Amino acid sequence: KAGVTQTPRYLIKTRGQQVTLSCSPISGHRSVSWYQQTPGQGLQFLFEYFSETQRNKGNFPGRFSGRQFSNSRSEMNVSTLELGDSALYLCASSLGSAEETQYFGPGTRLLVL
Amino acid sequence: AQSVTQLGSHVSVSEGALVLLRCNYSSSVPPYLFWYVQYPNQGLQLLLKYTTGATLVKGINGFEAEFKKSETSFHLTKPSAHMSDAAEYFCAVTSYSTLTFGKGTMLLVSP
C-alpha cells in the first residue's frame, strides 16, 4: 500500500497570506489528523477528521481550519498567516479507533516571512 | 486530560551501549501508548505500541518498551545502540483518537 502523502513538501509565504495543505491517507483509512511541529512547542494536535466530519479539535485559533472529502483526502487551511505559523505540518491517517496506529506523512514545511 | 513527560531532551550513548529513553504519562482513562521515531526531514515512524495484554512490547529495530501502570511509565530500551539509531524519539499517549506527544528525546550515538 502507498503511504500517506502530503503536498506540497515546502512552502514559503508572507504574513497575511493564506495557505492550503493537502493530505492523501492510506487507502482504506477514514481518519485523518493534523499536527503542527515547532522547535518551541513540539508536536501539537490541530484537528481530526473522520468520515468527512471533524471529530476532535486542538487548541488552535480559528485561522486554522480543515476539511475532509468523500475519498478521505484532507486539506487544512491557514488564513492570515503569522510568523509563528512557520512549522512542519504533519498529517496522519488511521482506521479511526484510539488504539489504531496513526501513520504519518513526510510533512509540509511552511515558512512565513 | 492526558500528558506525557520525556526525561532528557538529549541522550548520548556509545555505539554498542544500552539505550534507555524515559517516558512517563498521565491519563484519566486506561492509556494506549506509542513510541515514534523521527529522522531528519522526515515524518514520524512507529517503533512500537501498547494497547492491552502483555506489558513488554517489542518493536522494530530491536527496540522494546515496558508498560508499568503503577509507575505510569513506558520507557524505551535497546540493548545495543547502532549509529543508525541516532534520531529523535517521541513518546505519545491516546485515550480517544488524538495523540498527545512528549517533547521528544534526541538520541546521539558516538562511535
CSV table of C-alpha atoms in Angstrom, one decimal:
chain,number,residue,atom,x,y,z
A,1,LYS,CA,0.0,0.0,0.0
A,2,ALA,CA,1.1,3.5,-0.7
A,3,GLY,CA,1.8,5.6,2.4
A,4,VAL,CA,0.5,8.9,3.5
A,5,THR,CA,1.3,11.6,1.0
A,6,GLN,CA,1.4,15.4,1.6
A,7,THR,CA,1.7,18.2,-0.8
A,8,PRO,CA,3.4,20.4,-1.2
A,9,ARG,CA,6.5,19.5,0.7
A,10,TYR,CA,7.8,23.0,1.1
A,11,LEU,CA,6.1,26.4,1.0
A,12,ILE,CA,7.2,30.0,1.5
A,13,LYS,CA,4.5,32.6,2.2
A,14,THR,CA,4.4,36.1,3.6
A,15,ARG,CA,2.5,37.4,6.6
A,16,GLY,CA,-1.2,37.9,5.9
A,17,GLN,CA,-1.5,35.4,3.1
A,18,GLN,CA,-3.4,32.2,3.4
A,19,VAL,CA,-2.2,28.6,2.6
A,20,THR,CA,-3.8,25.3,1.9
A,21,LEU,CA,-2.1,22.0,2.6
A,22,SER,CA,-3.2,18.6,1.2
A,23,CYS,CA,-3.0,15.1,2.7
A,24,SER,CA,-3.9,11.8,1.0
A,25,PRO,CA,-4.3,9.0,3.5
A,26,ILE,CA,-3.5,5.3,3.2
A,27,SER,CA,-6.2,3.5,1.2
A,28,GLY,CA,-9.0,2.4,3.5
A,29,HIS,CA,-8.2,4.8,6.3
A,30,ARG,CA,-11.1,7.0,7.3
A,31,SER,CA,-9.4,9.1,9.9
A,32,VAL,CA,-7.0,11.9,9.1
A,33,SER,CA,-5.3,14.0,11.8
A,34,TRP,CA,-3.2,17.1,11.5
A,35,TYR,CA,-0.3,18.1,13.8
A,36,GLN,CA,1.9,21.1,14.0
A,37,GLN,CA,5.6,20.6,14.9
A,38,THR,CA,7.8,23.5,16.0
A,39,PRO,CA,11.1,23.6,17.9
A,40,GLY,CA,9.5,25.5,20.8
A,41,GLN,CA,6.1,23.8,21.2
A,42,GLY,CA,6.9,20.4,19.9
A,43,LEU,CA,4.1,18.3,18.3
A,44,GLN,CA,0.7,19.7,18.8
A,45,PHE,CA,-2.6,18.3,17.7
A,46,LEU,CA,-4.7,20.5,15.4
A,47,PHE,CA,-7.7,18.5,14.4
A,48,GLU,CA,-9.0,15.1,13.3
A,49,TYR,CA,-11.5,14.3,10.6
A,50,PHE,CA,-13.4,11.0,10.4
A,51,SER,CA,-15.8,10.3,7.5
A,52,GLU,CA,-15.9,13.9,6.5
A,53,THR,CA,-16.7,15.2,10.0
A,54,GLN,CA,-14.4,17.0,12.4
A,55,ARG,CA,-14.3,14.7,15.3
A,56,ASN,CA,-11.7,16.3,17.5
A,57,LYS,CA,-10.1,19.7,17.7
A,58,GLY,CA,-7.0,21.0,19.4
A,59,ASN,CA,-6.4,24.4,20.9
A,60,PHE,CA,-5.6,26.5,17.9
A,61,PRO,CA,-7.2,29.7,16.7
A,62,GLY,CA,-10.0,29.8,14.1
A,63,ARG,CA,-7.5,30.8,11.4
A,64,PHE,CA,-6.7,27.1,11.3
A,65,SER,CA,-9.4,25.0,9.6
A,66,GLY,CA,-9.7,21.8,7.7
A,67,ARG,CA,-12.0,19.6,5.8
A,68,GLN,CA,-12.2,16.0,4.5
A,69,PHE,CA,-13.6,14.8,1.3
A,70,SER,CA,-15.6,11.7,0.5
A,71,ASN,CA,-12.4,9.8,-0.6
A,72,SER,CA,-10.9,10.6,2.8
A,73,ARG,CA,-8.4,13.1,1.4
A,74,SER,CA,-8.0,16.1,3.7
A,75,GLU,CA,-6.9,19.7,3.4
A,76,MET,CA,-6.0,22.2,6.0
A,77,ASN,CA,-6.1,25.9,5.6
A,78,VAL,CA,-4.4,28.6,7.5
A,79,SER,CA,-5.7,32.2,6.9
A,80,THR,CA,-3.9,35.5,7.7
A,81,LEU,CA,-0.6,33.8,8.2
A,82,GLU,CA,1.6,34.9,11.1
A,83,LEU,CA,5.4,34.5,11.5
A,84,GLY,CA,4.7,32.0,14.3
A,85,ASP,CA,2.8,29.7,11.9
A,86,SER,CA,6.2,28.7,10.5
A,87,ALA,CA,6.3,25.0,11.2
A,88,LEU,CA,6.3,21.4,9.9
A,89,TYR,CA,2.7,20.3,9.4
A,90,LEU,CA,2.2,16.6,9.7
A,91,CYS,CA,-0.7,14.6,8.6
A,92,ALA,CA,-1.5,11.1,9.9
A,93,SER,CA,-4.1,8.6,8.9
A,94,SER,CA,-5.6,5.6,10.7
A,95,LEU,CA,-8.6,3.3,10.7
A,96,GLY,CA,-10.1,5.6,13.3
A,97,SER,CA,-10.1,3.8,16.7
A,98,ALA,CA,-7.9,5.1,19.5
A,99,GLU,CA,-5.7,2.0,19.7
A,100,GLU,CA,-5.1,2.0,15.9
A,101,THR,CA,-1.7,3.2,14.7
A,102,GLN,CA,-1.5,6.6,13.1
A,103,TYR,CA,0.7,6.6,10.1
A,104,PHE,CA,2.4,9.8,9.3
A,105,GLY,CA,3.2,11.6,6.1
A,106,PRO,CA,6.6,13.3,5.4
A,107,GLY,CA,5.1,16.7,6.3
A,108,THR,CA,4.8,20.1,4.7
A,109,ARG,CA,7.4,22.6,5.9
A,110,LEU,CA,5.9,26.1,5.9
A,111,LEU,CA,8.0,29.2,6.2
A,112,VAL,CA,6.2,32.5,6.8
A,113,LEU,CA,8.3,35.6,6.0
B,1,ALA,CA,-6.6,15.4,30.3
B,2,GLN,CA,-3.6,13.5,29.3
B,3,SER,CA,0.1,14.4,29.2
B,4,VAL,CA,3.5,12.9,28.5
B,5,THR,CA,6.8,13.7,30.1
B,6,GLN,CA,10.1,12.6,28.5
B,7,LEU,CA,13.1,13.0,30.7
B,8,GLY,CA,16.1,14.4,29.0
B,9,SER,CA,15.9,16.3,25.7
B,10,HIS,CA,19.2,14.8,24.7
B,11,VAL,CA,20.7,11.4,25.5
B,12,SER,CA,24.2,10.4,24.4
B,13,VAL,CA,25.4,6.8,24.2
B,14,SER,CA,28.3,5.0,22.6
B,15,GLU,CA,27.8,2.5,19.8
B,16,GLY,CA,27.0,-0.9,21.4
B,17,ALA,CA,25.8,0.6,24.7
B,18,LEU,CA,22.4,0.3,26.2
B,19,VAL,CA,19.8,2.8,25.1
B,20,LEU,CA,17.2,3.9,27.7
B,21,LEU,CA,14.7,6.7,26.9
B,22,ARG,CA,12.3,7.6,29.7
B,23,CYS,CA,8.6,8.3,29.3
B,24,ASN,CA,6.0,9.0,32.0
B,25,TYR,CA,2.4,9.7,31.2
B,26,SER,CA,-0.8,10.8,32.9
B,27,SER,CA,-4.2,9.8,31.7
B,28,SER,CA,-7.6,9.7,33.2
B,29,VAL,CA,-8.5,6.5,31.3
B,30,PRO,CA,-6.6,3.4,30.5
B,31,PRO,CA,-4.0,4.6,28.0
B,32,TYR,CA,-2.8,3.5,24.7
B,33,LEU,CA,0.9,4.2,24.5
B,34,PHE,CA,3.2,4.7,21.5
B,35,TRP,CA,6.8,5.4,20.7
B,36,TYR,CA,7.6,7.1,17.4
B,37,VAL,CA,11.0,7.9,15.8
B,38,GLN,CA,11.7,10.8,13.5
B,39,TYR,CA,14.7,11.1,11.3
B,40,PRO,CA,15.8,14.5,9.9
B,41,ASN,CA,13.4,16.0,7.4
B,42,GLN,CA,11.0,13.0,7.7
B,43,GLY,CA,7.7,12.2,9.3
B,44,LEU,CA,7.2,10.0,12.3
B,45,GLN,CA,7.6,6.2,12.1
B,46,LEU,CA,6.0,3.9,14.7
B,47,LEU,CA,8.5,1.9,16.7
B,48,LEU,CA,6.0,0.1,19.0
B,49,LYS,CA,2.8,0.5,20.8
B,50,TYR,CA,1.0,-0.8,23.9
B,51,THR,CA,-2.8,-1.3,23.8
B,52,THR,CA,-3.7,-4.2,26.0
B,53,GLY,CA,-2.2,-7.5,27.0
B,54,ALA,CA,1.5,-8.2,27.5
B,55,THR,CA,3.2,-5.3,29.2
B,56,LEU,CA,6.5,-5.9,27.5
B,57,VAL,CA,6.2,-4.8,23.9
B,58,LYS,CA,8.7,-5.5,21.2
B,59,GLY,CA,9.1,-3.2,18.2
B,60,ILE,CA,11.1,-2.7,15.2
B,61,ASN,CA,14.9,-2.3,15.0
B,62,GLY,CA,15.5,-4.2,18.3
B,63,PHE,CA,13.6,-1.7,20.5
B,64,GLU,CA,11.2,-2.7,23.3
B,65,ALA,CA,9.3,-0.9,26.0
B,66,GLU,CA,7.6,-2.0,29.2
B,67,PHE,CA,4.2,-0.6,30.4
B,68,LYS,CA,4.3,-0.1,34.1
B,69,LYS,CA,0.9,1.0,35.4
B,70,SER,CA,2.0,1.5,39.0
B,71,GLU,CA,4.8,3.9,37.8
B,72,THR,CA,2.8,5.4,34.9
B,73,SER,CA,5.9,4.7,32.8
B,74,PHE,CA,6.6,3.4,29.3
B,75,HIS,CA,10.4,3.5,29.0
B,76,LEU,CA,12.0,2.6,25.7
B,77,THR,CA,15.1,0.4,25.6
B,78,LYS,CA,17.5,-1.2,23.2
B,79,PRO,CA,20.4,-3.5,24.4
B,80,SER,CA,23.0,-2.3,21.9
B,81,ALA,CA,22.9,1.1,20.1
B,82,HIS,CA,23.8,1.4,16.5
B,83,MET,CA,24.9,4.5,14.7
B,84,SER,CA,21.7,4.3,12.6
B,85,ASP,CA,19.6,4.8,15.8
B,86,ALA,CA,20.6,8.4,16.0
B,87,ALA,CA,17.3,10.3,15.7
B,88,GLU,CA,14.6,12.0,17.7
B,89,TYR,CA,12.2,9.8,19.7
B,90,PHE,CA,8.7,10.7,20.8
B,91,CYS,CA,6.5,9.0,23.3
B,92,ALA,CA,2.8,9.5,22.9
B,93,VAL,CA,-0.5,8.7,24.7
B,94,THR,CA,-4.0,8.5,23.4
B,95,SER,CA,-7.3,7.7,25.0
B,96,TYR,CA,-9.5,8.9,22.2
B,97,SER,CA,-8.2,9.2,18.7
B,98,THR,CA,-5.8,12.0,19.2
B,99,LEU,CA,-2.1,11.7,20.1
B,100,THR,CA,-0.6,13.7,22.9
B,101,PHE,CA,3.2,13.8,22.5
B,102,GLY,CA,6.1,14.3,24.8
B,103,LYS,CA,8.7,17.0,23.9
B,104,GLY,CA,10.9,14.4,22.3
B,105,THR,CA,14.4,13.0,23.1
B,106,MET,CA,17.3,13.3,20.7
B,107,LEU,CA,19.4,10.2,20.8
B,108,LEU,CA,23.1,10.8,19.9
B,109,VAL,CA,25.3,7.8,19.1
B,110,SER,CA,29.0,8.1,19.1
B,111,PRO,CA,31.4,5.6,17.6
